[in-house]
PDB file of C-alpha atoms and ligand atoms in Angstrom:
ATOM      1  CA  MET G 111      13.091-164.602  73.653  1.00  0.00           C
ATOM      2  CA  LYS G 112      12.219-164.470  77.406  1.00  0.00           C
ATOM      3  CA  PRO G 113      11.395-161.124  78.856  1.00  0.00           C
ATOM      4  CA  PRO G 114      13.746-159.612  81.631  1.00  0.00           C
ATOM      5  CA  GLU G 115      12.837-160.869  85.102  1.00  0.00           C
ATOM      6  CA  HIS G 116      10.806-157.981  86.847  1.00  0.00           C
ATOM      7  CA  GLY G 117      13.810-157.758  89.613  1.00  0.00           C
ATOM      8  CA  MET G 118      16.369-156.831  86.782  1.00  0.00           C
ATOM      9  CA  VAL G 119      14.217-154.428  85.740  1.00  0.00           C
ATOM     10  CA  SER G 120      13.546-152.825  88.649  1.00  0.00           C
ATOM     11  CA  ALA G 121      17.313-152.995  89.645  1.00  0.00           C
ATOM     12  CA  ARG G 122      17.727-151.044  86.264  1.00  0.00           C
ATOM     13  CA  ALA G 123      15.008-148.576  86.819  1.00  0.00           C
ATOM     14  CA  ARG G 124      16.355-147.969  90.447  1.00  0.00           C
ATOM     15  CA  GLU G 125      19.979-147.139  88.847  1.00  0.00           C
ATOM     16  CA  ARG G 126      18.402-144.771  86.588  1.00  0.00           C
ATOM     17  CA  MET G 127      16.560-142.762  89.324  1.00  0.00           C
ATOM     18  CA  ILE G 128      19.303-142.853  91.235  1.00  0.00           C
ATOM     19  CA  ARG G 129      21.483-141.198  88.770  1.00  0.00           C
ATOM     20  CA  GLU G 130      18.994-138.862  86.888  1.00  0.00           C
ATOM     21  CA  GLN G 131      16.619-137.741  89.392  1.00  0.00           C
ATOM     22  CA  LEU G 132      18.667-137.787  92.604  1.00  0.00           C
ATOM     23  CA  GLN G 133      22.805-137.441  91.761  1.00  0.00           C
ATOM     24  CA  ASN G 134      21.600-135.042  88.996  1.00  0.00           C
ATOM     25  CA  GLN G 135      19.772-132.731  91.624  1.00  0.00           C
ATOM     26  CA  GLY G 136      21.948-132.455  94.614  1.00  0.00           C
ATOM     27  CA  ILE G 137      21.368-135.783  96.402  1.00  0.00           C
ATOM     28  CA  HIS G 138      24.741-136.228  97.845  1.00  0.00           C
ATOM     29  CA  ASP G 139      24.454-138.102 101.196  1.00  0.00           C
ATOM     30  CA  PRO G 140      25.901-141.445 100.021  1.00  0.00           C
ATOM     31  CA  ARG G 141      23.685-143.393 102.672  1.00  0.00           C
ATOM     32  CA  VAL G 142      20.559-141.743 101.180  1.00  0.00           C
ATOM     33  CA  LEU G 143      21.880-142.883  98.224  1.00  0.00           C
ATOM     34  CA  ALA G 144      22.351-146.690  99.189  1.00  0.00           C
ATOM     35  CA  VAL G 145      19.288-147.101 100.780  1.00  0.00           C
ATOM     36  CA  MET G 146      17.227-145.235  97.911  1.00  0.00           C
ATOM     37  CA  ARG G 147      19.060-148.094  95.366  1.00  0.00           C
ATOM     38  CA  GLU G 148      18.432-150.869  97.821  1.00  0.00           C
ATOM     39  CA  THR G 149      14.952-150.219  98.473  1.00  0.00           C
ATOM     40  CA  LEU G 150      11.367-151.745  96.838  1.00  0.00           C
ATOM     41  CA  ARG G 151       9.643-148.583  95.813  1.00  0.00           C
ATOM     42  CA  HIS G 152       7.247-150.520  93.424  1.00  0.00           C
ATOM     43  CA  LEU G 153       6.422-152.709  97.086  1.00  0.00           C
ATOM     44  CA  PHE G 154       4.916-149.749  98.474  1.00  0.00           C
ATOM     45  CA  VAL G 155       2.488-148.809  95.906  1.00  0.00           C
ATOM     46  CA  ASP G 156      -0.896-150.782  94.013  1.00  0.00           C
ATOM     47  CA  GLU G 157       0.726-153.678  91.727  1.00  0.00           C
ATOM     48  CA  ALA G 158      -0.700-152.217  88.500  1.00  0.00           C
ATOM     49  CA  LEU G 159       1.196-148.975  89.369  1.00  0.00           C
ATOM     50  CA  ALA G 160       4.642-150.868  89.660  1.00  0.00           C
ATOM     51  CA  SER G 161       5.569-150.099  86.159  1.00  0.00           C
ATOM     52  CA  ARG G 162       5.783-146.431  86.971  1.00  0.00           C
ATOM     53  CA  ALA G 163       7.104-146.606  90.468  1.00  0.00           C
ATOM     54  CA  TYR G 164      11.001-145.408  89.813  1.00  0.00           C
ATOM     55  CA  GLY G 165       9.647-142.527  87.614  1.00  0.00           C
ATOM     56  CA  ASP G 166       9.749-138.926  88.794  1.00  0.00           C
ATOM     57  CA  GLU G 167       6.392-138.634  89.847  1.00  0.00           C
ATOM     58  CA  ASN G 168       4.038-138.807  93.162  1.00  0.00           C
ATOM     59  CA  LEU G 169       1.689-141.612  93.381  1.00  0.00           C
ATOM     60  CA  PRO G 170      -1.885-142.408  94.018  1.00  0.00           C
ATOM     61  CA  ILE G 171      -1.986-144.071  97.239  1.00  0.00           C
ATOM     62  CA  GLY G 172      -5.316-144.208  98.018  1.00  0.00           C
ATOM     63  CA  GLU G 173      -7.933-142.108  99.863  1.00  0.00           C
ATOM     64  CA  GLY G 174      -7.019-139.328  97.885  1.00  0.00           C
ATOM     65  CA  GLN G 175      -3.860-139.538  98.986  1.00  0.00           C
ATOM     66  CA  THR G 176       0.202-139.906  97.399  1.00  0.00           C
ATOM     67  CA  LEU G 177       3.357-140.871  97.523  1.00  0.00           C
ATOM     68  CA  SER G 178       5.848-138.009  97.135  1.00  0.00           C
ATOM     69  CA  GLN G 179       8.255-138.382  93.936  1.00  0.00           C
ATOM     70  CA  PRO G 180      11.716-139.783  94.953  1.00  0.00           C
ATOM     71  CA  TYR G 181      13.472-136.607  94.804  1.00  0.00           C
ATOM     72  CA  THR G 182      11.207-135.264  97.447  1.00  0.00           C
ATOM     73  CA  VAL G 183      12.029-138.289  99.917  1.00  0.00           C
ATOM     74  CA  ALA G 184      15.829-138.433  99.091  1.00  0.00           C
ATOM     75  CA  ARG G 185      15.570-134.437  99.881  1.00  0.00           C
ATOM     76  CA  MET G 186      13.777-134.435 102.834  1.00  0.00           C
ATOM     77  CA  SER G 187      15.908-137.795 104.122  1.00  0.00           C
ATOM     78  CA  GLN G 188      18.950-135.870 103.419  1.00  0.00           C
ATOM     79  CA  ALA G 189      17.838-132.793 105.001  1.00  0.00           C
ATOM     80  CA  LEU G 190      17.439-134.669 108.365  1.00  0.00           C
ATOM     81  CA  GLN G 191      21.281-135.687 108.032  1.00  0.00           C
ATOM     82  CA  LEU G 192      20.793-138.865 109.805  1.00  0.00           C
ATOM     83  CA  THR G 193      23.834-141.034 111.256  1.00  0.00           C
ATOM     84  CA  GLY G 194      22.125-144.438 111.969  1.00  0.00           C
ATOM     85  CA  ARG G 195      21.852-143.089 116.361  1.00  0.00           C
ATOM     86  CA  GLU G 196      18.564-141.082 115.741  1.00  0.00           C
ATOM     87  CA  GLU G 197      14.820-141.585 117.037  1.00  0.00           C
ATOM     88  CA  VAL G 198      12.661-139.979 114.574  1.00  0.00           C
ATOM     89  CA  LEU G 199       9.162-139.398 114.590  1.00  0.00           C
ATOM     90  CA  GLU G 200       7.227-139.091 111.058  1.00  0.00           C
ATOM     91  CA  ILE G 201       3.901-137.487 110.680  1.00  0.00           C
ATOM     92  CA  GLY G 202       1.783-139.213 107.679  1.00  0.00           C
ATOM     93  CA  THR G 203       2.959-142.728 107.115  1.00  0.00           C
ATOM     94  CA  GLY G 204       0.815-143.148 103.626  1.00  0.00           C
ATOM     95  CA  SER G 205       1.904-145.885 102.196  1.00  0.00           C
ATOM     96  CA  GLY G 206       5.537-146.738 104.763  1.00  0.00           C
ATOM     97  CA  TYR G 207       7.767-146.076 101.613  1.00  0.00           C
ATOM     98  CA  GLN G 208       9.398-143.184 103.064  1.00  0.00           C
ATOM     99  CA  THR G 209       8.752-144.432 106.544  1.00  0.00           C
ATOM    100  CA  ALA G 210      11.285-147.514 105.666  1.00  0.00           C
ATOM    101  CA  ILE G 211      13.868-144.956 104.016  1.00  0.00           C
ATOM    102  CA  LEU G 212      14.025-143.481 107.318  1.00  0.00           C
ATOM    103  CA  ALA G 213      14.385-146.904 109.122  1.00  0.00           C
ATOM    104  CA  LYS G 214      17.282-147.872 107.501  1.00  0.00           C
ATOM    105  CA  LEU G 215      19.047-144.547 108.290  1.00  0.00           C
ATOM    106  CA  CYS G 216      18.259-144.604 112.117  1.00  0.00           C
ATOM    107  CA  HIS G 217      17.929-146.236 115.151  1.00  0.00           C
ATOM    108  CA  LYS G 218      14.055-146.128 115.221  1.00  0.00           C
ATOM    109  CA  VAL G 219      11.063-144.506 113.413  1.00  0.00           C
ATOM    110  CA  TYR G 220       7.887-143.944 115.403  1.00  0.00           C
ATOM    111  CA  THR G 221       4.886-143.003 112.722  1.00  0.00           C
ATOM    112  CA  ILE G 222       1.413-141.776 112.595  1.00  0.00           C
ATOM    113  CA  GLU G 223      -1.003-141.553 109.829  1.00  0.00           C
ATOM    114  CA  ARG G 224      -4.648-140.205 110.393  1.00  0.00           C
ATOM    115  CA  LEU G 225      -6.316-142.627 108.178  1.00  0.00           C
ATOM    116  CA  PRO G 226      -7.249-145.601 109.425  1.00  0.00           C
ATOM    117  CA  THR G 227      -7.259-147.809 106.339  1.00  0.00           C
ATOM    118  CA  LEU G 228      -3.382-146.403 105.585  1.00  0.00           C
ATOM    119  CA  ALA G 229      -1.884-146.587 108.792  1.00  0.00           C
ATOM    120  CA  ASP G 230      -3.438-150.720 109.098  1.00  0.00           C
ATOM    121  CA  SER G 231      -1.940-151.556 105.312  1.00  0.00           C
ATOM    122  CA  ALA G 232       1.362-149.604 106.078  1.00  0.00           C
ATOM    123  CA  ARG G 233       1.521-151.775 109.405  1.00  0.00           C
ATOM    124  CA  LYS G 234       1.438-154.584 107.506  1.00  0.00           C
ATOM    125  CA  ARG G 235       3.356-153.957 104.775  1.00  0.00           C
ATOM    126  CA  LEU G 236       6.664-152.923 106.876  1.00  0.00           C
ATOM    127  CA  ARG G 237       6.027-155.541 109.398  1.00  0.00           C
ATOM    128  CA  ARG G 238       5.929-158.182 106.056  1.00  0.00           C
ATOM    129  CA  LEU G 239       9.237-156.451 104.795  1.00  0.00           C
ATOM    130  CA  GLY G 240      10.844-157.292 107.794  1.00  0.00           C
ATOM    131  CA  PHE G 241      11.385-153.461 109.513  1.00  0.00           C
ATOM    132  CA  HIS G 242      11.358-154.217 113.507  1.00  0.00           C
ATOM    133  CA  ASN G 243      12.566-150.782 114.681  1.00  0.00           C
ATOM    134  CA  VAL G 244       9.196-148.999 113.229  1.00  0.00           C
ATOM    135  CA  VAL G 245       6.754-148.269 115.721  1.00  0.00           C
ATOM    136  CA  CYS G 246       2.815-147.424 113.946  1.00  0.00           C
ATOM    137  CA  ARG G 247       0.203-145.498 115.099  1.00  0.00           C
ATOM    138  CA  GLN G 248      -3.050-144.326 113.837  1.00  0.00           C
ATOM    139  CA  GLY G 249      -4.330-140.833 115.009  1.00  0.00           C
ATOM    140  CA  ASP G 250      -3.973-137.270 114.721  1.00  0.00           C
ATOM    141  CA  GLY G 251      -0.342-136.444 114.163  1.00  0.00           C
ATOM    142  CA  THR G 252      -0.578-132.825 114.539  1.00  0.00           C
ATOM    143  CA  LEU G 253      -0.945-133.154 118.301  1.00  0.00           C
ATOM    144  CA  GLY G 254       2.666-134.946 118.444  1.00  0.00           C
ATOM    145  CA  TRP G 255       3.433-138.293 119.639  1.00  0.00           C
ATOM    146  CA  PRO G 256       0.802-139.163 122.294  1.00  0.00           C
ATOM    147  CA  GLU G 257       3.639-140.087 125.316  1.00  0.00           C
ATOM    148  CA  GLU G 258       5.412-136.989 126.242  1.00  0.00           C
ATOM    149  CA  ARG G 259       8.853-137.486 124.618  1.00  0.00           C
ATOM    150  CA  LEU G 260      11.786-135.423 122.633  1.00  0.00           C
ATOM    151  CA  PHE G 261      12.807-136.833 119.441  1.00  0.00           C
ATOM    152  CA  ASP G 262      16.252-136.503 117.779  1.00  0.00           C
ATOM    153  CA  ARG G 263      14.573-135.743 114.425  1.00  0.00           C
ATOM    154  CA  ILE G 264      10.947-134.977 113.134  1.00  0.00           C
ATOM    155  CA  ILE G 265       9.509-135.286 109.363  1.00  0.00           C
ATOM    156  CA  VAL G 266       6.168-134.083 108.357  1.00  0.00           C
ATOM    157  CA  THR G 267       5.195-135.613 105.038  1.00  0.00           C
ATOM    158  CA  ALA G 268       2.093-133.508 104.661  1.00  0.00           C
ATOM    159  CA  GLY G 269       1.677-129.499 103.890  1.00  0.00           C
ATOM    160  CA  THR G 270       0.548-127.700 106.759  1.00  0.00           C
ATOM    161  CA  PRO G 271      -0.236-123.848 107.217  1.00  0.00           C
ATOM    162  CA  VAL G 272       2.475-123.392 110.075  1.00  0.00           C
ATOM    163  CA  THR G 273       4.683-126.377 111.309  1.00  0.00           C
ATOM    164  CA  PRO G 274       2.164-127.498 114.765  1.00  0.00           C
ATOM    165  CA  GLU G 275       3.565-126.426 118.026  1.00  0.00           C
ATOM    166  CA  SER G 276       2.978-129.972 119.554  1.00  0.00           C
ATOM    167  CA  LEU G 277       5.902-130.876 117.103  1.00  0.00           C
ATOM    168  CA  VAL G 278       8.213-128.283 117.803  1.00  0.00           C
ATOM    169  CA  ARG G 279       7.993-128.715 121.512  1.00  0.00           C
ATOM    170  CA  GLN G 280       9.160-132.401 120.923  1.00  0.00           C
ATOM    171  CA  LEU G 281      12.096-131.521 118.929  1.00  0.00           C
ATOM    172  CA  ALA G 282      15.058-132.443 121.143  1.00  0.00           C
ATOM    173  CA  PRO G 283      18.060-130.048 121.957  1.00  0.00           C
ATOM    174  CA  GLY G 284      20.592-130.647 118.678  1.00  0.00           C
ATOM    175  CA  GLY G 285      17.509-132.075 117.063  1.00  0.00           C
ATOM    176  CA  LEU G 286      15.927-131.096 113.120  1.00  0.00           C
ATOM    177  CA  LEU G 287      12.703-131.108 111.813  1.00  0.00           C
ATOM    178  CA  VAL G 288      12.002-130.734 108.194  1.00  0.00           C
ATOM    179  CA  ALA G 289       8.096-130.113 107.119  1.00  0.00           C
ATOM    180  CA  PRO G 290       6.130-128.820 103.985  1.00  0.00           C
ATOM    181  CA  GLU G 291       5.118-125.188 104.967  1.00  0.00           C
ATOM    182  CA  GLY G 292       2.442-123.148 102.987  1.00  0.00           C
ATOM    183  CA  GLY G 293      -0.776-122.892 101.320  1.00  0.00           C
ATOM    184  CA  ARG G 294      -2.779-126.412 100.581  1.00  0.00           C
ATOM    185  CA  THR G 295      -1.358-126.985  97.333  1.00  0.00           C
ATOM    186  CA  ALA G 296       1.893-125.618  97.220  1.00  0.00           C
ATOM    187  CA  GLN G 297       4.515-125.403 100.070  1.00  0.00           C
ATOM    188  CA  ASN G 298       8.061-124.582 101.176  1.00  0.00           C
ATOM    189  CA  LEU G 299      10.158-127.272 102.727  1.00  0.00           C
ATOM    190  CA  ILE G 300      11.501-125.473 105.915  1.00  0.00           C
ATOM    191  CA  CYS G 301      14.092-126.635 108.212  1.00  0.00           C
ATOM    192  CA  VAL G 302      13.901-126.101 112.011  1.00  0.00           C
ATOM    193  CA  MET G 303      16.784-126.609 114.561  1.00  0.00           C
ATOM    194  CA  ARG G 304      16.951-126.477 118.095  1.00  0.00           C
ATOM    195  CA  LEU G 305      20.190-125.640 119.549  1.00  0.00           C
ATOM    196  CA  ALA G 306      21.777-126.823 122.531  1.00  0.00           C
ATOM    197  CA  ASP G 307      20.762-123.840 124.270  1.00  0.00           C
ATOM    198  CA  GLY G 308      17.017-124.472 123.651  1.00  0.00           C
ATOM    199  CA  SER G 309      16.387-122.161 120.667  1.00  0.00           C
ATOM    200  CA  LEU G 310      14.934-122.233 117.712  1.00  0.00           C
ATOM    201  CA  GLN G 311      16.862-121.341 114.067  1.00  0.00           C
ATOM    202  CA  ARG G 312      14.620-121.429 110.860  1.00  0.00           C
ATOM    203  CA  GLU G 313      15.891-122.384 107.124  1.00  0.00           C
ATOM    204  CA  THR G 314      13.844-122.438 104.115  1.00  0.00           C
ATOM    205  CA  LEU G 315      15.111-125.064 101.762  1.00  0.00           C
ATOM    206  CA  GLU G 316      12.785-124.818  98.101  1.00  0.00           C
ATOM    207  CA  PRO G 317       9.558-125.272  96.759  1.00  0.00           C
ATOM    208  CA  CYS G 318       7.412-128.579  97.186  1.00  0.00           C
ATOM    209  CA  CYS G 319       3.673-129.837  96.439  1.00  0.00           C
ATOM    210  CA  PHE G 320       2.070-132.152  99.407  1.00  0.00           C
ATOM    211  CA  VAL G 321      -1.189-133.544 100.140  1.00  0.00           C
ATOM    212  CA  PRO G 322      -2.524-131.311 103.198  1.00  0.00           C
ATOM    213  CA  LEU G 323      -1.963-132.309 106.452  1.00  0.00           C
ATOM    214  CA  ILE G 324      -5.445-132.727 108.556  1.00  0.00           C
ATOM    215  CA  GLY G 325      -5.892-132.015 112.062  1.00  0.00           C
ATOM    216  CA  ALA G 326      -6.547-129.876 115.194  1.00  0.00           C
ATOM    217  CA  GLN G 327      -3.264-128.249 114.514  1.00  0.00           C
ATOM    218  CA  GLY G 328      -3.339-128.364 110.687  1.00  0.00           C
ATOM    219  CA  TRP G 329      -5.716-127.647 108.071  1.00  0.00           C
ATOM    220  CA  LYS G 330      -9.437-128.373 108.503  1.00  0.00           C
ATOM    221  CA  GLU G 331     -10.963-131.312 107.102  1.00  0.00           C
ATOM    222  CA  GLU G 332     -14.017-129.848 105.009  1.00  0.00           C
ATOM    223  CA  PHE G 333     -11.762-127.847 102.723  1.00  0.00           C
ATOM    224  CA  THR G 334     -10.242-131.073 101.079  1.00  0.00           C
TER     225      THR G 334
HETATM  226  N1  LIG V 593       5.412-140.186 103.101  1.00  0.00           N
HETATM  227  C1  LIG V 593       3.797-140.971 102.496  1.00  0.00           C
HETATM  228  C2  LIG V 593       3.496-140.346 101.680  1.00  0.00           C
HETATM  229  C3  LIG V 593       2.493-139.373 102.626  1.00  0.00           C
HETATM  230  S1  LIG V 593       1.052-138.696 101.899  1.00  0.00           S
HETATM  231  C4  LIG V 593       4.985-142.091 102.155  1.00  0.00           C
HETATM  232  O1  LIG V 593       6.054-142.348 101.629  1.00  0.00           O
HETATM  233  O2  LIG V 593       3.869-142.720 101.150  1.00  0.00           O
HETATM  234  C5  LIG V 593       0.815-137.687 103.497  1.00  0.00           C
HETATM  235  C6  LIG V 593       0.337-138.670 104.631  1.00  0.00           C
HETATM  236  O3  LIG V 593      -0.460-137.656 105.873  1.00  0.00           O
HETATM  237  C7  LIG V 593      -1.146-139.050 104.038  1.00  0.00           C
HETATM  238  O4  LIG V 593      -1.199-140.830 103.995  1.00  0.00           O
HETATM  239  C8  LIG V 593      -1.994-138.641 105.012  1.00  0.00           C
HETATM  240  O5  LIG V 593      -3.646-139.285 105.579  1.00  0.00           O
HETATM  241  C9  LIG V 593      -1.409-138.112 106.310  1.00  0.00           C
HETATM  242  N2  LIG V 593      -1.771-137.490 107.123  1.00  0.00           N
HETATM  243  C10 LIG V 593      -2.697-136.000 106.954  1.00  0.00           C
HETATM  244  N3  LIG V 593      -2.847-135.351 107.972  1.00  0.00           N
HETATM  245  C11 LIG V 593      -2.256-135.934 108.893  1.00  0.00           C
HETATM  246  C12 LIG V 593      -1.967-135.861 110.811  1.00  0.00           C
HETATM  247  N4  LIG V 593      -2.584-135.298 110.867  1.00  0.00           N
HETATM  248  N5  LIG V 593      -1.925-137.113 110.903  1.00  0.00           N
HETATM  249  C13 LIG V 593      -1.096-137.846 110.593  1.00  0.00           C
HETATM  250  N6  LIG V 593      -1.402-138.107 109.257  1.00  0.00           N
HETATM  251  C14 LIG V 593      -1.806-137.189 108.472  1.00  0.00           C
END
């Protein structure tokens, strides 16, 4: 008997991922579920890890960094309450998987990665996969987007002791920021809202576990 094609295996694995890891754990935004169902996560990791791409685990992406488990990507995407019109700033491009999910849920993504090798491979991967509404940059995202401007949504995908002030400053009125805040190995996902009058409201969502955000307004490099 011929083995099933990888595409079929991957479609089944994604279907199971949606049901068991997302819907059963409180992910209900239909747009997030649809986009996670159609996006080929195995194209964002090394070929040797492709068979594990839809499991409930973080995966290594090189340089000691990791792609978060599907649930975490979905949880953060859902928390951003995207409608399709927003401009989103992402700190920590990594593999570009979360970037790809965001790009399908909003108008445009601006993403910054600190490590040149990861920034370069994510940029090429996203271009190859046909994402035209993503702007990739290499640099220290704790300083915010270099040009002065506001974003409707901001997502930080690395753990930080406190959310960098430069990022909060770039959050537009009516905007939402989601970030993992806390210790070096364990954090809480927090959501900051900027109300129409400019004031800020904070909410803690749930515990999470990210690699450190390293930079001028994050952790210091020598402790990694
Ligand atoms: N969201 C990514 C995974 C994030 S891992 C994905 O879907 O694959 C966290 C990433 O944040 C790592 O690639 C790490 O190099 C990057 N990072 C850490 N500190 C950073 C900083 N100050 N600015 C930008 N990126 C940073």
